CSV table of C-alpha atoms and ligand atoms in Angstrom, one decimal:
chain,number,residue,atom,x,y,z
A,7,MET,CA,142.4,262.6,4.0
A,8,LEU,CA,145.1,260.8,2.0
A,9,GLN,CA,148.0,258.8,3.3
A,10,LEU,CA,150.7,256.9,1.4
A,11,GLN,CA,152.6,254.4,3.5
A,12,SER,CA,155.9,252.9,2.2
A,13,VAL,CA,154.5,252.8,-1.3
A,14,ASN,CA,156.5,250.9,-3.9
A,15,THR,CA,155.4,250.9,-7.5
A,16,HIS,CA,157.1,249.1,-10.5
A,17,TYR,CA,156.6,249.4,-14.2
A,18,GLY,CA,157.6,245.9,-15.3
A,19,SER,CA,161.0,245.3,-13.8
A,20,SER,CA,161.7,249.1,-13.2
A,21,HIS,CA,161.3,249.9,-9.5
A,22,ILE,CA,159.9,253.5,-9.8
A,23,LEU,CA,158.4,254.5,-6.4
A,24,GLN,CA,160.7,253.5,-3.6
A,25,GLY,CA,159.0,253.6,-0.2
A,26,VAL,CA,157.0,256.8,-0.6
A,27,ASP,CA,155.4,258.2,2.5
A,28,MET,CA,153.2,261.2,2.1
A,29,GLN,CA,150.0,262.8,3.4
A,30,VAL,CA,147.4,265.3,2.5
A,31,LYS,CA,145.1,266.5,5.3
A,32,GLN,CA,141.6,267.8,5.0
A,33,GLY,CA,141.6,271.3,3.3
A,34,GLU,CA,145.3,271.3,2.6
A,35,VAL,CA,147.1,272.2,-0.7
A,36,VAL,CA,150.1,270.0,-0.8
A,37,CYS,CA,152.7,270.5,-3.5
A,38,LEU,CA,154.8,267.6,-4.9
A,39,LEU,CA,157.9,268.8,-6.7
A,40,GLY,CA,160.6,267.1,-8.6
A,41,ARG,CA,162.5,267.1,-11.9
A,42,ASN,CA,161.7,265.1,-15.0
A,43,GLY,CA,161.2,261.5,-14.4
A,44,ALA,CA,161.3,261.8,-10.6
A,45,GLY,CA,158.2,259.7,-10.2
A,46,LYS,CA,155.6,262.4,-9.7
A,47,THR,CA,153.1,261.1,-12.2
A,48,THR,CA,153.7,257.6,-11.0
A,49,THR,CA,152.7,258.8,-7.5
A,50,VAL,CA,149.5,260.4,-8.9
A,51,SER,CA,148.7,257.2,-10.9
A,52,SER,CA,149.2,255.1,-7.8
A,53,ILE,CA,146.8,257.2,-5.9
A,54,MET,CA,144.2,257.3,-8.7
A,55,GLY,CA,144.6,253.5,-9.4
A,56,PHE,CA,146.2,253.6,-12.9
A,57,ALA,CA,149.3,252.1,-11.5
A,58,ARG,CA,149.3,249.5,-8.7
A,59,PRO,CA,151.8,249.5,-5.9
A,60,SER,CA,153.6,246.3,-5.4
A,61,SER,CA,153.8,247.0,-1.6
A,62,GLY,CA,152.7,249.7,0.8
A,63,ARG,CA,149.3,251.1,1.5
A,64,ILE,CA,147.2,254.0,0.3
A,65,LEU,CA,144.5,255.3,2.6
A,66,PHE,CA,141.8,257.7,1.7
A,67,LYS,CA,139.5,258.9,4.4
A,68,ASP,CA,141.0,256.2,6.6
A,69,VAL,CA,139.9,253.4,4.1
A,70,ASP,CA,142.5,251.3,2.4
A,71,ILE,CA,142.1,251.9,-1.3
A,72,THR,CA,145.4,250.4,-2.4
A,73,ASN,CA,143.7,247.7,-4.5
A,74,LEU,CA,140.5,249.4,-5.5
A,75,PRO,CA,139.8,250.0,-9.2
A,76,VAL,CA,139.9,253.6,-10.6
A,77,GLU,CA,136.1,254.0,-10.8
A,78,LYS,CA,135.7,253.1,-7.1
A,79,ARG,CA,138.3,255.7,-6.1
A,80,ALA,CA,136.6,258.3,-8.3
A,81,ARG,CA,133.3,257.4,-6.6
A,82,ALA,CA,134.9,257.7,-3.2
A,83,GLY,CA,135.9,261.3,-4.1
A,84,ILE,CA,139.3,261.4,-5.8
A,85,ALA,CA,139.6,263.3,-9.1
A,86,LEU,CA,142.5,263.7,-11.4
A,87,VAL,CA,143.5,266.6,-13.6
A,88,PRO,CA,146.0,264.7,-15.7
A,89,GLN,CA,149.3,265.8,-17.0
A,90,GLY,CA,148.8,267.0,-20.6
A,91,ARG,CA,145.1,267.7,-19.8
A,92,ARG,CA,143.7,264.7,-21.8
A,93,VAL,CA,140.7,266.6,-23.1
A,94,PHE,CA,138.6,264.4,-25.4
A,95,PRO,CA,139.2,266.0,-28.9
A,96,MET,CA,136.0,264.8,-30.5
A,97,LEU,CA,133.7,265.9,-27.6
A,98,THR,CA,132.5,269.4,-27.1
A,99,VAL,CA,133.5,271.5,-24.1
A,100,GLN,CA,130.2,270.7,-22.4
A,101,GLU,CA,130.4,267.0,-23.2
A,102,ASN,CA,133.9,266.9,-21.8
A,103,LEU,CA,132.7,268.6,-18.6
A,104,GLU,CA,129.9,266.1,-18.2
A,105,VAL,CA,132.0,263.0,-18.6
A,106,GLY,CA,132.7,262.4,-14.9
A,107,LYS,CA,129.8,264.2,-13.4
A,108,ARG,CA,128.7,263.2,-9.9
A,109,ASP,CA,125.9,265.3,-8.5
A,110,LEU,CA,126.1,266.7,-5.1
A,111,ALA,CA,123.6,269.1,-3.5
A,112,GLY,CA,125.2,272.5,-3.2
A,113,GLY,CA,128.3,271.3,-5.0
A,114,TRP,CA,129.8,271.9,-8.4
A,115,ASP,CA,127.6,271.8,-11.5
A,116,LEU,CA,127.8,273.2,-15.0
A,117,ALA,CA,126.5,276.6,-14.0
A,118,ARG,CA,129.2,277.0,-11.3
A,119,VAL,CA,132.0,275.7,-13.5
A,120,TYR,CA,130.9,278.2,-16.2
A,121,ALA,CA,130.7,280.9,-13.6
A,122,MET,CA,134.3,280.2,-12.7
A,123,PHE,CA,135.4,279.9,-16.3
A,124,PRO,CA,133.2,282.2,-18.4
A,125,ARG,CA,135.4,281.4,-21.4
A,126,LEU,CA,134.2,277.8,-21.3
A,127,ARG,CA,130.6,279.0,-21.5
A,128,GLU,CA,131.4,281.0,-24.6
A,129,ARG,CA,133.0,277.9,-26.1
A,130,MET,CA,130.7,275.2,-24.8
A,131,ASN,CA,129.9,273.9,-28.3
A,132,ASN,CA,133.5,273.9,-29.5
A,133,LEU,CA,135.3,270.6,-29.9
A,134,GLY,CA,138.1,269.7,-27.5
A,135,SER,CA,140.5,269.6,-30.5
A,136,ASN,CA,139.6,273.3,-31.1
A,137,LEU,CA,140.8,274.8,-27.8
A,138,SER,CA,143.9,276.6,-26.8
A,139,GLY,CA,146.2,275.1,-24.1
A,140,GLY,CA,144.8,277.4,-21.4
A,141,GLU,CA,141.2,276.5,-22.4
A,142,GLN,CA,142.0,272.8,-22.4
A,143,GLN,CA,143.4,273.2,-18.9
A,144,MET,CA,140.2,274.9,-17.8
A,145,VAL,CA,138.2,272.0,-19.2
A,146,ALA,CA,140.4,269.5,-17.4
A,147,ILE,CA,139.9,271.3,-14.1
A,148,GLY,CA,136.2,271.9,-14.7
A,149,ARG,CA,135.8,268.2,-15.5
A,150,ALA,CA,137.4,267.2,-12.2
A,151,LEU,CA,135.2,269.7,-10.3
A,152,MET,CA,132.1,268.2,-11.9
A,153,ALA,CA,132.8,265.0,-10.0
A,154,ASN,CA,132.6,267.0,-6.7
A,155,PRO,CA,135.7,265.4,-5.3
A,156,ALA,CA,137.1,265.7,-1.8
A,157,LEU,CA,140.6,265.4,-3.1
A,158,ILE,CA,141.9,266.7,-6.5
A,159,LEU,CA,145.1,265.5,-7.9
A,160,MET,CA,146.6,268.1,-10.4
A,161,ASP,CA,149.5,266.9,-12.4
A,162,GLU,CA,151.5,269.9,-13.8
A,163,PRO,CA,148.5,272.2,-14.5
A,164,SER,CA,150.9,275.0,-15.6
A,165,GLU,CA,152.8,272.9,-18.1
A,166,GLY,CA,153.2,274.6,-21.5
A,167,LEU,CA,151.1,277.6,-20.6
A,168,ALA,CA,152.1,281.3,-20.9
A,169,PRO,CA,152.9,283.1,-17.6
A,170,LEU,CA,149.8,285.2,-17.6
A,171,ILE,CA,147.6,282.1,-18.1
A,172,ILE,CA,149.4,280.3,-15.4
A,173,GLU,CA,148.7,283.1,-13.0
A,174,GLU,CA,145.0,283.1,-13.8
A,175,MET,CA,145.0,279.3,-13.4
A,176,TYR,CA,146.5,279.6,-10.0
A,177,ARG,CA,143.9,282.1,-8.9
A,178,HIS,CA,141.3,279.5,-9.8
A,179,ILE,CA,143.1,276.8,-8.0
A,180,GLY,CA,143.3,279.0,-4.9
A,181,GLN,CA,139.5,279.6,-5.1
A,182,ILE,CA,138.9,275.8,-5.5
A,183,ALA,CA,141.0,275.2,-2.4
A,184,ARG,CA,139.1,277.9,-0.4
A,185,GLU,CA,135.8,276.1,-1.3
A,186,GLY,CA,137.1,273.2,0.7
A,187,ALA,CA,138.7,270.7,-1.6
A,188,SER,CA,142.0,269.2,-0.6
A,189,ILE,CA,144.6,269.4,-3.4
A,190,LEU,CA,147.7,267.5,-4.3
A,191,LEU,CA,149.5,269.8,-6.8
A,192,VAL,CA,152.3,268.3,-8.9
A,193,GLU,CA,154.7,270.9,-10.3
A,194,HIS,CA,158.1,271.3,-11.8
A,195,SER,CA,158.5,274.8,-10.7
A,196,LEU,CA,158.2,276.3,-7.2
A,197,ASP,CA,157.0,279.7,-8.2
A,198,GLN,CA,153.2,279.7,-8.0
A,199,ALA,CA,152.7,276.4,-6.2
A,200,ILE,CA,154.8,277.2,-3.2
A,201,ARG,CA,152.7,280.3,-2.4
A,202,MET,CA,149.5,278.3,-1.8
A,203,ALA,CA,151.0,275.1,-0.5
A,204,SER,CA,150.7,274.3,3.2
A,205,ARG,CA,153.3,271.5,2.8
A,206,ILE,CA,155.8,270.7,0.1
A,207,TYR,CA,157.4,267.4,-0.8
A,208,ILE,CA,160.3,267.1,-3.2
A,209,MET,CA,160.8,263.8,-4.9
A,210,ASN,CA,163.9,262.5,-6.5
A,211,LYS,CA,164.4,259.1,-8.2
A,212,GLY,CA,161.2,257.7,-6.7
A,213,SER,CA,161.9,258.8,-3.1
A,214,ILE,CA,160.8,261.8,-1.0
A,215,MET,CA,164.0,263.7,-0.3
A,216,PHE,CA,162.5,266.8,1.3
A,217,GLU,CA,159.4,267.6,3.3
A,218,SER,CA,158.4,270.9,4.9
A,219,THR,CA,155.5,273.0,5.9
A,220,ASP,CA,157.8,276.1,5.6
A,221,PRO,CA,159.0,277.0,2.1
A,222,ASN,CA,161.7,279.1,3.7
A,223,GLU,CA,163.4,276.0,4.8
A,224,LEU,CA,164.0,275.2,1.2
A,225,THR,CA,167.6,276.5,0.8
A,226,LYS,CA,169.1,277.4,-2.5
A,227,GLU,CA,171.4,274.5,-2.2
A,228,THR,CA,168.5,272.0,-1.7
A,229,ARG,CA,166.6,273.6,-4.6
A,230,HIS,CA,169.7,273.3,-6.8
A,231,ARG,CA,170.4,269.7,-5.8
A,232,LEU,CA,166.8,268.4,-6.0
A,233,LEU,CA,165.2,270.5,-8.7
A,234,GLY,CA,168.1,271.0,-10.9
A,235,VAL,CA,170.4,273.5,-12.5
A,236,GLY,CA,168.8,276.6,-13.9
A,237,HIS,CA,165.7,276.1,-12.0
A,238,SER,CA,163.8,279.3,-11.7
A,239,GLU,CA,163.7,281.1,-8.4
B,317,ATP,N1,154.3,253.4,-18.4
B,317,ATP,C1,155.6,253.3,-18.1
B,317,ATP,N2,156.3,252.2,-18.3
B,317,ATP,C2,157.6,252.2,-18.0
B,317,ATP,N3,158.3,253.2,-17.4
B,317,ATP,C3,157.6,254.3,-17.1
B,317,ATP,C4,156.2,254.4,-17.5
B,317,ATP,N4,155.8,255.7,-17.1
B,317,ATP,C5,156.9,256.3,-16.6
B,317,ATP,N5,158.0,255.5,-16.6
B,317,ATP,C6,159.3,255.8,-16.0
B,317,ATP,O1,159.1,256.0,-14.6
B,317,ATP,C7,160.0,257.1,-14.2
B,317,ATP,C8,159.1,258.1,-13.5
B,317,ATP,O2,158.2,258.7,-14.4
B,317,ATP,P1,157.1,259.7,-14.0
B,317,ATP,O3,156.3,259.9,-15.3
B,317,ATP,O4,156.4,259.3,-12.8
B,317,ATP,O5,158.0,261.0,-13.7
B,317,ATP,P2,157.5,262.5,-13.5
B,317,ATP,O6,158.1,263.0,-12.2
B,317,ATP,O7,156.0,262.6,-13.6
B,317,ATP,O8,158.2,263.3,-14.7
B,317,ATP,P3,157.7,264.6,-15.6
B,317,ATP,O9,158.1,265.8,-14.8
B,317,ATP,O10,158.5,264.5,-16.8
B,317,ATP,O11,156.2,264.5,-15.8
B,317,ATP,C9,160.7,257.6,-15.4
B,317,ATP,O12,162.0,257.0,-15.4
B,317,ATP,C10,159.9,257.1,-16.6
B,317,ATP,O13,160.7,256.8,-17.7
B,318,MG,MG1,154.8,263.7,-14.8
């Protein structure tokens, strides 16, 4: 579904991604972990097209998308749930959901998004600026679903949310995966993500330092070294 081959991405003269190789297969939930500033968002931006690799290739459904503009990647079936949610504050919940809509017979539409998130139906006429963090995250996920993507990039969906809300969010993410979307899930913390991931990558200083399909291979020592002191178990 998605392959990154020796991807290097710079911001100005800063060399951020340093030869990243990564893949997400059809129907997989893949988790990309790493501490602050590791390069996770830069990876997601390179896949979505907001950042352009200086070398390397990104393939989506076996097509080279390395130099395609963002809209074409979206149309090809990649959607982003951005870090910090980026809900439009002056649009209502419903308008936010309709922003990137792409109809697909039998796919996601407003009715199905509201069925998944009844809270959003109750608040459909509220402005984005008027939502709790959890509600904003529901809008960000719902907005991505409305594009009926084959691959969803989720950049730290649990950031800043209370534990109970995170648990609920992850139940929804599990449901979305079961409906057939492939997911690249970026997180700081292993806790929830690791349970549903079929593969995990850990990034440090712009390079993939660890890859496994078996979370048990992730020793305490590796966790400590790559994810930092005081990282939750
Ligand atoms: N627009 C930018 N211009 C210049 N440098 C940037 C830019 N965005 C990020 N960086 C730098 O690139 C590095 C990687 O940042 P990135 O946002 O990809 O990390 P991250 O793993 O997503 O971190 P976090 O967990 O805090 O979200 C950091 O050193 C950061 O300071
Ligand atoms: Mg980030």
